[in-house]
PDB file of C-alpha atoms in Angstrom:
ATOM      1  CA  VAL H   9     127.583  97.299   5.253  1.00 91.00           C
ATOM      2  CA  GLN H  10     130.120  94.903   3.771  1.00 94.00           C
ATOM      3  CA  LEU H  11     131.880  94.785   0.423  1.00 96.00           C
ATOM      4  CA  GLN H  12     133.462  91.498  -0.546  1.00 96.00           C
ATOM      5  CA  ALA H  13     135.945  91.597  -3.404  1.00 96.00           C
ATOM      6  CA  SER H  14     137.091  88.466  -5.196  1.00 96.00           C
ATOM      7  CA  GLY H  15     138.665  87.248  -8.407  1.00 97.00           C
ATOM      8  CA  GLY H  16     142.276  88.247  -7.954  1.00 96.00           C
ATOM      9  CA  GLY H  17     145.168  85.948  -8.627  1.00 97.00           C
ATOM     10  CA  LEU H  18     148.331  85.316 -10.604  1.00 98.00           C
ATOM     11  CA  VAL H  19     148.023  85.886 -14.335  1.00 97.00           C
ATOM     12  CA  GLN H  20     150.525  85.946 -17.166  1.00 98.00           C
ATOM     13  CA  ALA H  21     151.024  89.142 -19.090  1.00 98.00           C
ATOM     14  CA  GLY H  22     148.534  89.360 -21.909  1.00 98.00           C
ATOM     15  CA  GLY H  23     145.897  87.441 -20.016  1.00 98.00           C
ATOM     16  CA  SER H  24     142.567  88.564 -18.639  1.00 98.00           C
ATOM     17  CA  LEU H  25     140.973  88.747 -15.244  1.00 97.00           C
ATOM     18  CA  THR H  26     137.531  89.571 -13.903  1.00 98.00           C
ATOM     19  CA  LEU H  27     137.160  91.009 -10.431  1.00 98.00           C
ATOM     20  CA  SER H  28     133.856  90.932  -8.607  1.00 98.00           C
ATOM     21  CA  CYS H  29     132.528  92.805  -5.617  1.00 98.00           C
ATOM     22  CA  ALA H  30     129.376  91.999  -3.705  1.00 97.00           C
ATOM     23  CA  ALA H  31     127.830  94.529  -1.353  1.00 95.00           C
ATOM     24  CA  SER H  32     125.477  93.710   1.469  1.00 92.00           C
ATOM     25  CA  GLY H  33     123.705  95.511   4.246  1.00 89.00           C
ATOM     26  CA  SER H  34     121.930  98.173   2.250  1.00 86.00           C
ATOM     27  CA  THR H  35     120.883  99.177  -1.239  1.00 84.00           C
ATOM     28  CA  PHE H  36     123.209 101.216  -3.417  1.00 88.00           C
ATOM     29  CA  SER H  37     121.409 101.732  -6.685  1.00 84.00           C
ATOM     30  CA  GLY H  38     121.905 105.509  -6.510  1.00 86.00           C
ATOM     31  CA  ASP H  39     125.614 105.433  -5.692  1.00 92.00           C
ATOM     32  CA  TYR H  40     128.884 105.397  -7.606  1.00 95.00           C
ATOM     33  CA  PHE H  41     130.628 102.028  -7.813  1.00 96.00           C
ATOM     34  CA  GLY H  42     134.343 102.022  -8.394  1.00 97.00           C
ATOM     35  CA  TRP H  43     137.546  99.999  -8.511  1.00 98.00           C
ATOM     36  CA  TYR H  44     140.840 101.323  -7.193  1.00 98.00           C
ATOM     37  CA  ARG H  45     144.262  99.785  -6.938  1.00 98.00           C
ATOM     38  CA  GLN H  46     147.381 100.263  -4.906  1.00 98.00           C
ATOM     39  CA  ALA H  47     150.767  98.972  -5.934  1.00 97.00           C
ATOM     40  CA  PRO H  48     153.607  98.628  -3.413  1.00 93.00           C
ATOM     41  CA  GLY H  49     155.069 101.997  -2.581  1.00 95.00           C
ATOM     42  CA  LYS H  50     152.421 103.880  -4.531  1.00 97.00           C
ATOM     43  CA  GLN H  51     149.242 105.732  -3.702  1.00 97.00           C
ATOM     44  CA  ARG H  52     145.861 104.199  -4.246  1.00 98.00           C
ATOM     45  CA  GLU H  53     144.502 105.207  -7.632  1.00 98.00           C
ATOM     46  CA  LEU H  54     141.224 105.042  -9.472  1.00 98.00           C
ATOM     47  CA  VAL H  55     140.994 102.308 -12.081  1.00 98.00           C
ATOM     48  CA  ALA H  56     137.376 102.658 -13.157  1.00 98.00           C
ATOM     49  CA  ARG H  57     134.040 103.811 -11.822  1.00 97.00           C
ATOM     50  CA  ILE H  58     130.463 103.628 -12.954  1.00 97.00           C
ATOM     51  CA  SER H  59     127.588 105.921 -12.102  1.00 94.00           C
ATOM     52  CA  SER H  60     124.182 104.846 -10.893  1.00 91.00           C
ATOM     53  CA  GLY H  61     122.958 105.290 -14.454  1.00 91.00           C
ATOM     54  CA  GLY H  62     125.655 103.043 -15.872  1.00 93.00           C
ATOM     55  CA  THR H  63     128.074 105.639 -17.259  1.00 96.00           C
ATOM     56  CA  PRO H  64     131.643 104.349 -16.942  1.00 98.00           C
ATOM     57  CA  ASN H  65     134.906 106.238 -16.570  1.00 98.00           C
ATOM     58  CA  TYR H  66     138.333 104.672 -16.871  1.00 98.00           C
ATOM     59  CA  ALA H  67     141.851 105.622 -15.954  1.00 98.00           C
ATOM     60  CA  ASP H  68     144.022 106.176 -18.997  1.00 98.00           C
ATOM     61  CA  SER H  69     146.166 103.229 -17.959  1.00 97.00           C
ATOM     62  CA  VAL H  70     143.313 100.747 -18.492  1.00 98.00           C
ATOM     63  CA  LYS H  71     141.164 102.549 -21.036  1.00 98.00           C
ATOM     64  CA  GLY H  72     140.373 100.395 -24.011  1.00 97.00           C
ATOM     65  CA  ARG H  73     141.197  97.121 -22.302  1.00 98.00           C
ATOM     66  CA  SER H  74     138.876  97.080 -19.318  1.00 98.00           C
ATOM     67  CA  THR H  75     135.150  97.035 -18.674  1.00 98.00           C
ATOM     68  CA  ILE H  76     133.345  97.943 -15.493  1.00 98.00           C
ATOM     69  CA  SER H  77     129.770  96.868 -14.918  1.00 97.00           C
ATOM     70  CA  ARG H  78     127.187  96.805 -12.165  1.00 96.00           C
ATOM     71  CA  ASP H  79     124.031  94.959 -11.280  1.00 94.00           C
ATOM     72  CA  ASN H  80     121.852  97.114  -9.061  1.00 92.00           C
ATOM     73  CA  ALA H  81     119.412  94.307  -8.351  1.00 92.00           C
ATOM     74  CA  LYS H  82     122.200  92.126  -6.972  1.00 94.00           C
ATOM     75  CA  ASN H  83     124.331  94.918  -5.448  1.00 93.00           C
ATOM     76  CA  THR H  84     127.346  93.724  -7.371  1.00 95.00           C
ATOM     77  CA  MET H  85     130.025  95.229  -9.573  1.00 96.00           C
ATOM     78  CA  SER H  86     132.648  93.695 -11.816  1.00 98.00           C
ATOM     79  CA  LEU H  87     135.823  94.765 -13.521  1.00 98.00           C
ATOM     80  CA  GLN H  88     137.292  92.884 -16.439  1.00 98.00           C
ATOM     81  CA  ILE H  89     140.815  93.758 -17.516  1.00 98.00           C
ATOM     82  CA  ASN H  90     142.266  92.339 -20.711  1.00 98.00           C
ATOM     83  CA  ALA H  91     145.803  92.408 -22.050  1.00 98.00           C
ATOM     84  CA  LEU H  92     147.158  92.506 -18.516  1.00 98.00           C
ATOM     85  CA  ARG H  93     150.580  94.036 -17.971  1.00 98.00           C
ATOM     86  CA  PRO H  94     153.077  93.642 -15.118  1.00 97.00           C
ATOM     87  CA  GLU H  95     152.317  97.240 -14.137  1.00 97.00           C
ATOM     88  CA  ASP H  96     148.735  96.192 -13.409  1.00 98.00           C
ATOM     89  CA  THR H  97     150.056  94.288 -10.399  1.00 98.00           C
ATOM     90  CA  ALA H  98     148.419  95.719  -7.296  1.00 98.00           C
ATOM     91  CA  VAL H  99     145.824  95.166  -4.628  1.00 98.00           C
ATOM     92  CA  TYR H 100     142.454  96.026  -6.111  1.00 98.00           C
ATOM     93  CA  TYR H 101     139.730  97.536  -3.956  1.00 98.00           C
ATOM     94  CA  CYS H 102     136.070  98.100  -4.656  1.00 98.00           C
ATOM     95  CA  ARG H 103     134.354 101.193  -3.354  1.00 97.00           C
ATOM     96  CA  ILE H 104     130.824 102.493  -3.086  1.00 96.00           C
ATOM     97  CA  ARG H 105     130.375 106.215  -2.747  1.00 95.00           C
ATOM     98  CA  ARG H 106     127.332 108.365  -2.294  1.00 91.00           C
ATOM     99  CA  THR H 107     127.828 111.975  -3.347  1.00 86.00           C
ATOM    100  CA  MET H 108     124.472 113.360  -2.244  1.00 87.00           C
ATOM    101  CA  SER H 109     123.723 114.126   1.386  1.00 86.00           C
ATOM    102  CA  PRO H 110     124.078 112.133   3.536  1.00 88.00           C
ATOM    103  CA  THR H 111     127.359 111.230   1.896  1.00 91.00           C
ATOM    104  CA  TYR H 112     129.234 108.014   2.652  1.00 92.00           C
ATOM    105  CA  GLU H 113     131.744 105.617   1.223  1.00 95.00           C
ATOM    106  CA  TYR H 114     132.509 101.971   1.795  1.00 96.00           C
ATOM    107  CA  TRP H 115     135.564  99.949   0.797  1.00 97.00           C
ATOM    108  CA  GLY H 116     136.090  96.290   0.185  1.00 96.00           C
ATOM    109  CA  GLN H 117     138.991  94.422   1.720  1.00 94.00           C
ATOM    110  CA  GLY H 118     141.073  94.233  -1.454  1.00 94.00           C
ATOM    111  CA  THR H 119     142.096  91.412  -3.734  1.00 97.00           C
ATOM    112  CA  GLN H 120     145.635  90.865  -4.998  1.00 98.00           C
ATOM    113  CA  VAL H 121     146.320  90.826  -8.713  1.00 98.00           C
ATOM    114  CA  THR H 122     149.788  89.781  -9.806  1.00 98.00           C
ATOM    115  CA  VAL H 123     150.779  89.847 -13.457  1.00 98.00           C
ATOM    116  CA  SER H 124     153.915  87.946 -14.391  1.00 97.00           C
ATOM    117  CA  SER H 125     156.015  88.859 -17.392  1.00 93.00           C
TER     118      SER H 125
END
């Protein structure tokens, strides 16, 4: 199984960015898809996740300015963040997690997002 994240880069504050993650090696239509981020010196934190049925959840820090989506047919997920802030600067990781037995999780390699003020 491989998860390939892309779409990171350098963006000015107030701008927008869309991150994408493509999964291969299996099918994941019944699993949670999620985006996490880790800033220097901080723990990795949840940004947003979406259930197999399409129900999203967002961290308070991005609620109202981000949208997570998934395409089960293509095994892909995306995260759009608008009104970017310098505090959004981090490495963003995609994750697939199965909560029913047999449980598993897979992580992408991370993509850097840098927001300049």
